[in-house]
């Protein structure tokens, strides 16, 4: 089953779990499965219009899903999905 | 509160001196107990904002993915990030707040004046979502040894 790595700021909404296993064949199914297991995560990952927030990066292993087939990206056994909010700033 | 050992504290300040006049950035690894984050290591990251590196920083998300994965295999977590402000105060800016999304983590800022590390301050990203987030002052306790 694909594993989803939850970043530290979102773990309070995933029952303190650092990784969640979700049965899924695509990234979209995995993310849907994640928010149905942990509904509180939804508003932190998605806008009110249901779009993934711009600062939420979703990686399949070391690849940004935006440069794969996005939500339709197929998952293999042993794939790891990482959710990583962006890190930036300035003065 | 952020607890950090002296060698790591020195290292993140040195990083800002080395990249001067550009901003440095990196991740802080460690553990959280209650309101205390204890840093047990830091990881230098590349500033991908080469278009405006003297006043902006950005960490490539793939670096964060790898750091997060490696930290977990060692029983650690990303507990914060650091960056420098070349010739600007060690205070968060409007951009820093707008671009901060790691709630419950520390954002450490070092001002680097004419190439020398000056003040280092830490701010915790508090709040429950993007609408009420704040960068709150937090104490840094440097542990000698
Ligand atoms: Zn800044």
Short mmCIF file of C-alpha atoms and ligand atoms in Angstrom, two decimals:
data_model
loop_
_atom_site.label_atom_id
_atom_site.label_comp_id
_atom_site.label_asym_id
_atom_site.label_seq_id
_atom_site.Cartn_x
_atom_site.Cartn_y
_atom_site.Cartn_z
CA UNK A 1 0.00 0.00 0.00
CA UNK A 2 1.32 3.49 -0.76
CA UNK A 3 2.46 5.45 2.24
CA UNK A 4 1.79 9.14 2.70
CA UNK A 5 4.30 11.10 4.75
CA UNK A 6 2.63 13.80 6.82
CA UNK A 7 4.74 16.89 7.62
CA UNK A 8 5.06 17.90 11.26
CA UNK A 9 2.62 20.89 11.10
CA UNK A 10 -0.21 18.71 9.79
CA UNK A 11 0.24 15.80 12.15
CA UNK A 12 -2.15 17.23 14.70
CA UNK A 13 -4.83 16.55 12.08
CA UNK A 14 -3.69 13.02 11.22
CA UNK A 15 -4.07 11.52 14.67
CA UNK A 16 -0.40 12.34 15.37
CA UNK A 17 0.66 9.85 12.71
CA UNK A 18 3.80 10.68 10.73
CA UNK A 19 2.77 8.40 7.92
CA UNK A 20 -0.56 7.05 6.80
CA UNK A 21 -1.15 4.02 4.58
CA UNK A 22 -3.94 4.35 2.07
CA UNK A 23 -5.06 1.78 -0.49
CA UNK A 24 -4.82 3.62 -3.80
CA UNK A 25 -3.82 3.16 -7.42
CA UNK A 26 -3.32 6.85 -8.16
CA UNK A 27 -2.15 9.94 -6.29
CA UNK A 28 -5.68 11.35 -6.45
CA UNK A 29 -7.12 8.23 -4.81
CA UNK A 30 -4.43 8.35 -2.15
CA UNK A 31 -5.17 11.98 -1.27
CA UNK A 32 -8.93 11.31 -1.26
CA UNK A 33 -8.35 8.33 0.99
CA UNK A 34 -6.19 10.39 3.31
CA UNK A 35 -8.77 13.12 3.83
CA UNK A 36 -11.57 10.62 4.27
CA UNK A 37 -9.54 8.89 7.02
CA UNK A 38 -8.60 12.27 8.51
CA UNK A 39 -11.27 14.83 7.51
CA UNK A 40 -9.62 17.61 9.53
CA UNK A 41 -6.73 17.61 7.05
CA UNK A 42 -8.97 18.70 4.23
CA UNK A 43 -9.14 22.44 4.82
CA UNK A 44 -5.40 22.59 5.36
CA UNK A 45 -4.67 20.89 2.06
CA UNK A 46 -7.47 22.25 -0.13
CA UNK A 47 -9.04 25.64 -0.80
CA UNK A 48 -12.78 26.17 -0.33
CA UNK A 49 -13.08 25.55 -4.07
CA UNK A 50 -11.53 22.12 -3.59
CA UNK A 51 -8.19 22.90 -5.23
CA UNK A 52 -4.95 21.79 -3.67
CA UNK A 53 -3.48 24.86 -1.97
CA UNK A 54 -0.68 26.48 -3.98
CA UNK A 55 1.86 26.08 -1.17
CA UNK A 56 1.15 22.38 -0.68
CA UNK A 57 3.66 20.29 -2.61
CA UNK A 58 2.91 16.65 -3.25
CA UNK A 59 5.80 14.42 -4.21
CA UNK A 60 5.78 10.82 -5.39
CA UNK A 61 9.14 9.57 -4.17
CA UNK A 62 11.40 12.37 -5.46
CA UNK A 63 9.09 13.71 -8.18
CA UNK A 64 6.69 16.63 -7.98
CA UNK A 65 3.28 15.29 -9.01
CA UNK A 66 2.72 18.52 -10.99
CA UNK A 67 5.44 17.29 -13.37
CA UNK A 68 4.03 13.76 -13.50
CA UNK A 69 0.37 13.18 -14.35
CA UNK A 70 -0.84 15.15 -11.31
CA UNK A 71 -3.72 13.38 -9.50
CA UNK A 72 -3.82 10.74 -12.25
CA UNK A 73 -0.23 9.67 -11.52
CA UNK A 74 -0.19 5.90 -11.11
CA UNK A 75 1.27 4.43 -7.94
CA UNK A 76 3.42 1.33 -7.64
CA UNK A 77 3.77 -0.85 -4.59
CA UNK A 78 6.25 0.73 -2.22
CA UNK A 79 5.80 4.27 -3.53
CA UNK A 80 5.96 7.02 -0.94
CA UNK A 81 3.93 10.17 -1.25
CA UNK A 82 5.30 13.16 0.66
CA UNK A 83 3.28 16.23 1.50
CA UNK A 84 5.58 19.20 1.98
CA UNK A 85 4.37 22.78 2.48
CA UNK A 86 6.62 25.29 0.75
CA UNK A 87 9.44 27.03 2.61
CA UNK A 88 10.25 30.56 1.53
CA UNK A 89 10.46 34.15 2.64
CA UNK A 90 12.59 37.24 2.50
CA UNK A 91 12.66 40.65 4.11
CA UNK B 1 11.18 27.84 23.25
CA UNK B 2 13.95 26.67 20.97
CA UNK B 3 16.87 24.79 22.53
CA UNK B 4 19.95 24.55 20.38
CA UNK B 5 23.48 23.35 21.04
CA UNK B 6 26.23 25.92 20.61
CA UNK B 7 27.96 24.22 17.61
CA UNK B 8 24.70 24.10 15.63
CA UNK B 9 23.88 27.68 16.58
CA UNK B 10 27.33 28.76 15.39
CA UNK B 11 26.97 26.76 12.19
CA UNK B 12 23.70 28.36 11.07
CA UNK B 13 25.14 31.82 11.80
CA UNK B 14 28.31 30.95 9.87
CA UNK B 15 26.16 29.80 6.94
CA UNK B 16 24.69 33.31 6.72
CA UNK B 17 28.17 34.83 6.71
CA UNK B 18 29.31 32.49 3.93
CA UNK B 19 26.40 33.29 1.62
CA UNK B 20 26.50 37.06 2.33
CA UNK B 21 25.34 39.28 0.59
CA UNK B 22 22.77 36.62 -0.26
CA UNK B 23 20.30 34.90 2.03
CA UNK B 24 21.15 31.45 3.34
CA UNK B 25 18.53 28.90 4.30
CA UNK B 26 18.30 25.53 5.92
CA UNK B 27 16.30 23.11 8.04
CA UNK B 28 16.44 22.34 11.74
CA UNK B 29 15.98 18.75 12.88
CA UNK B 30 15.11 17.56 16.33
CA UNK B 31 12.31 16.70 18.68
CA UNK B 32 9.34 18.50 20.20
CA UNK B 33 8.23 18.13 23.80
CA UNK B 34 5.34 20.34 24.78
CA UNK B 35 6.32 23.89 23.84
CA UNK B 36 10.02 23.13 23.57
CA UNK B 37 11.71 22.30 20.33
CA UNK B 38 15.18 20.84 20.80
CA UNK B 39 17.46 21.03 17.77
CA UNK B 40 19.83 18.13 17.30
CA UNK B 41 21.03 18.96 13.82
CA UNK B 42 20.82 21.42 10.97
CA UNK B 43 20.89 20.87 7.23
CA UNK B 44 22.08 23.52 4.79
CA UNK B 45 19.80 24.06 1.82
CA UNK B 46 20.31 25.79 -1.48
CA UNK B 47 18.53 29.11 -1.93
CA UNK B 48 16.66 28.59 -5.20
CA UNK B 49 15.73 32.29 -5.49
CA UNK B 50 18.79 33.08 -7.59
CA UNK B 51 16.77 35.87 -9.24
CA UNK B 52 16.60 37.80 -5.97
CA UNK B 53 18.81 36.01 -3.46
CA UNK B 54 19.77 39.13 -1.51
CA UNK B 55 16.23 39.60 -0.21
CA UNK B 56 14.40 36.30 -0.85
CA UNK B 57 14.91 32.65 -0.08
CA UNK B 58 13.20 29.48 -1.08
CA UNK B 59 14.05 25.87 -0.34
CA UNK B 60 13.51 23.40 -3.17
CA UNK B 61 10.63 21.18 -1.96
CA UNK B 62 12.49 18.07 -3.10
CA UNK B 63 15.22 18.96 -0.61
CA UNK B 64 12.58 19.18 2.10
CA UNK B 65 11.15 15.81 1.00
CA UNK B 66 14.58 14.19 1.33
CA UNK B 67 15.38 15.91 4.62
CA UNK B 68 12.00 14.87 6.05
CA UNK B 69 12.53 11.27 4.94
CA UNK B 70 16.11 11.05 6.25
CA UNK B 71 15.16 12.69 9.55
CA UNK B 72 12.42 10.15 10.17
CA UNK B 73 14.68 7.19 9.62
CA UNK B 74 16.74 8.66 12.48
CA UNK B 75 13.71 9.23 14.69
CA UNK B 76 13.85 12.99 14.19
CA UNK B 77 11.62 15.54 12.57
CA UNK B 78 11.81 18.87 10.81
CA UNK B 79 11.13 21.26 13.70
CA UNK B 80 12.04 24.52 12.01
CA UNK B 81 13.95 26.42 9.37
CA UNK B 82 16.52 29.16 9.35
CA UNK B 83 17.49 31.93 6.98
CA UNK B 84 19.53 35.13 7.03
CA UNK B 85 18.76 38.80 6.47
CA UNK B 86 21.78 40.43 4.84
CA UNK B 87 22.05 44.00 6.22
CA UNK B 88 18.50 43.83 7.61
CA UNK B 89 17.24 43.25 11.17
CA UNK B 90 16.62 39.78 12.59
CA UNK B 91 12.87 40.33 12.46
CA UNK B 92 10.33 38.60 10.31
CA UNK B 93 8.97 40.48 7.32
CA UNK B 94 5.52 40.49 5.75
CA UNK B 95 6.92 38.11 3.12
CA UNK B 96 8.25 35.78 5.82
CA UNK B 97 4.81 35.56 7.40
CA UNK B 98 2.93 35.19 4.12
CA UNK B 99 5.25 32.36 3.04
CA UNK B 100 5.35 30.55 6.39
CA UNK B 101 3.22 27.40 6.44
CA UNK B 102 4.87 25.10 8.98
CA UNK B 103 2.71 25.63 12.04
CA UNK B 104 4.30 24.76 15.35
CA UNK B 105 7.76 25.09 13.82
CA UNK B 106 10.49 27.64 14.51
CA UNK B 107 11.61 30.19 11.96
CA UNK B 108 15.09 31.36 12.93
CA UNK B 109 16.43 34.57 11.40
CA UNK B 110 20.01 35.86 11.63
CA UNK B 111 20.86 39.37 10.62
CA UNK B 112 24.20 39.53 8.84
CA UNK B 113 25.71 43.01 8.93
CA UNK B 114 28.49 43.72 6.45
CA UNK B 115 29.26 40.01 6.33
CA UNK B 116 29.26 39.36 10.09
CA UNK B 117 26.45 37.49 11.84
CA UNK B 118 24.75 39.85 14.31
CA UNK B 119 21.49 39.04 16.12
CA UNK B 120 19.73 35.69 15.80
CA UNK B 121 16.05 35.54 16.70
CA UNK B 122 13.47 32.79 16.57
CA UNK B 123 9.75 32.93 15.88
CA UNK B 124 7.20 30.18 16.21
CA UNK B 125 4.49 29.99 13.57
CA UNK B 126 1.35 29.94 15.71
CA UNK B 127 -2.34 29.89 14.88
CA UNK B 128 -4.61 27.26 13.43
CA UNK B 129 -4.74 28.20 9.78
CA UNK B 130 -3.63 30.63 7.08
CA UNK B 131 -6.14 33.27 8.22
CA UNK B 132 -4.95 33.65 11.80
CA UNK B 133 -1.29 32.69 11.64
CA UNK B 134 1.37 34.70 13.49
CA UNK B 135 5.12 34.58 13.89
CA UNK B 136 5.46 34.80 17.66
CA UNK B 137 8.69 35.71 19.43
CA UNK B 138 10.26 32.72 21.10
CA UNK B 139 13.25 32.39 23.39
CA UNK B 140 16.39 30.69 22.09
CA UNK B 141 18.33 28.78 24.70
CA UNK B 142 21.84 28.01 23.52
CA UNK B 143 23.19 24.97 25.30
CA UNK B 144 26.95 24.96 25.72
CA UNK B 145 29.04 21.85 24.95
ZN1 LIG C 1 13.18 36.75 6.14
#
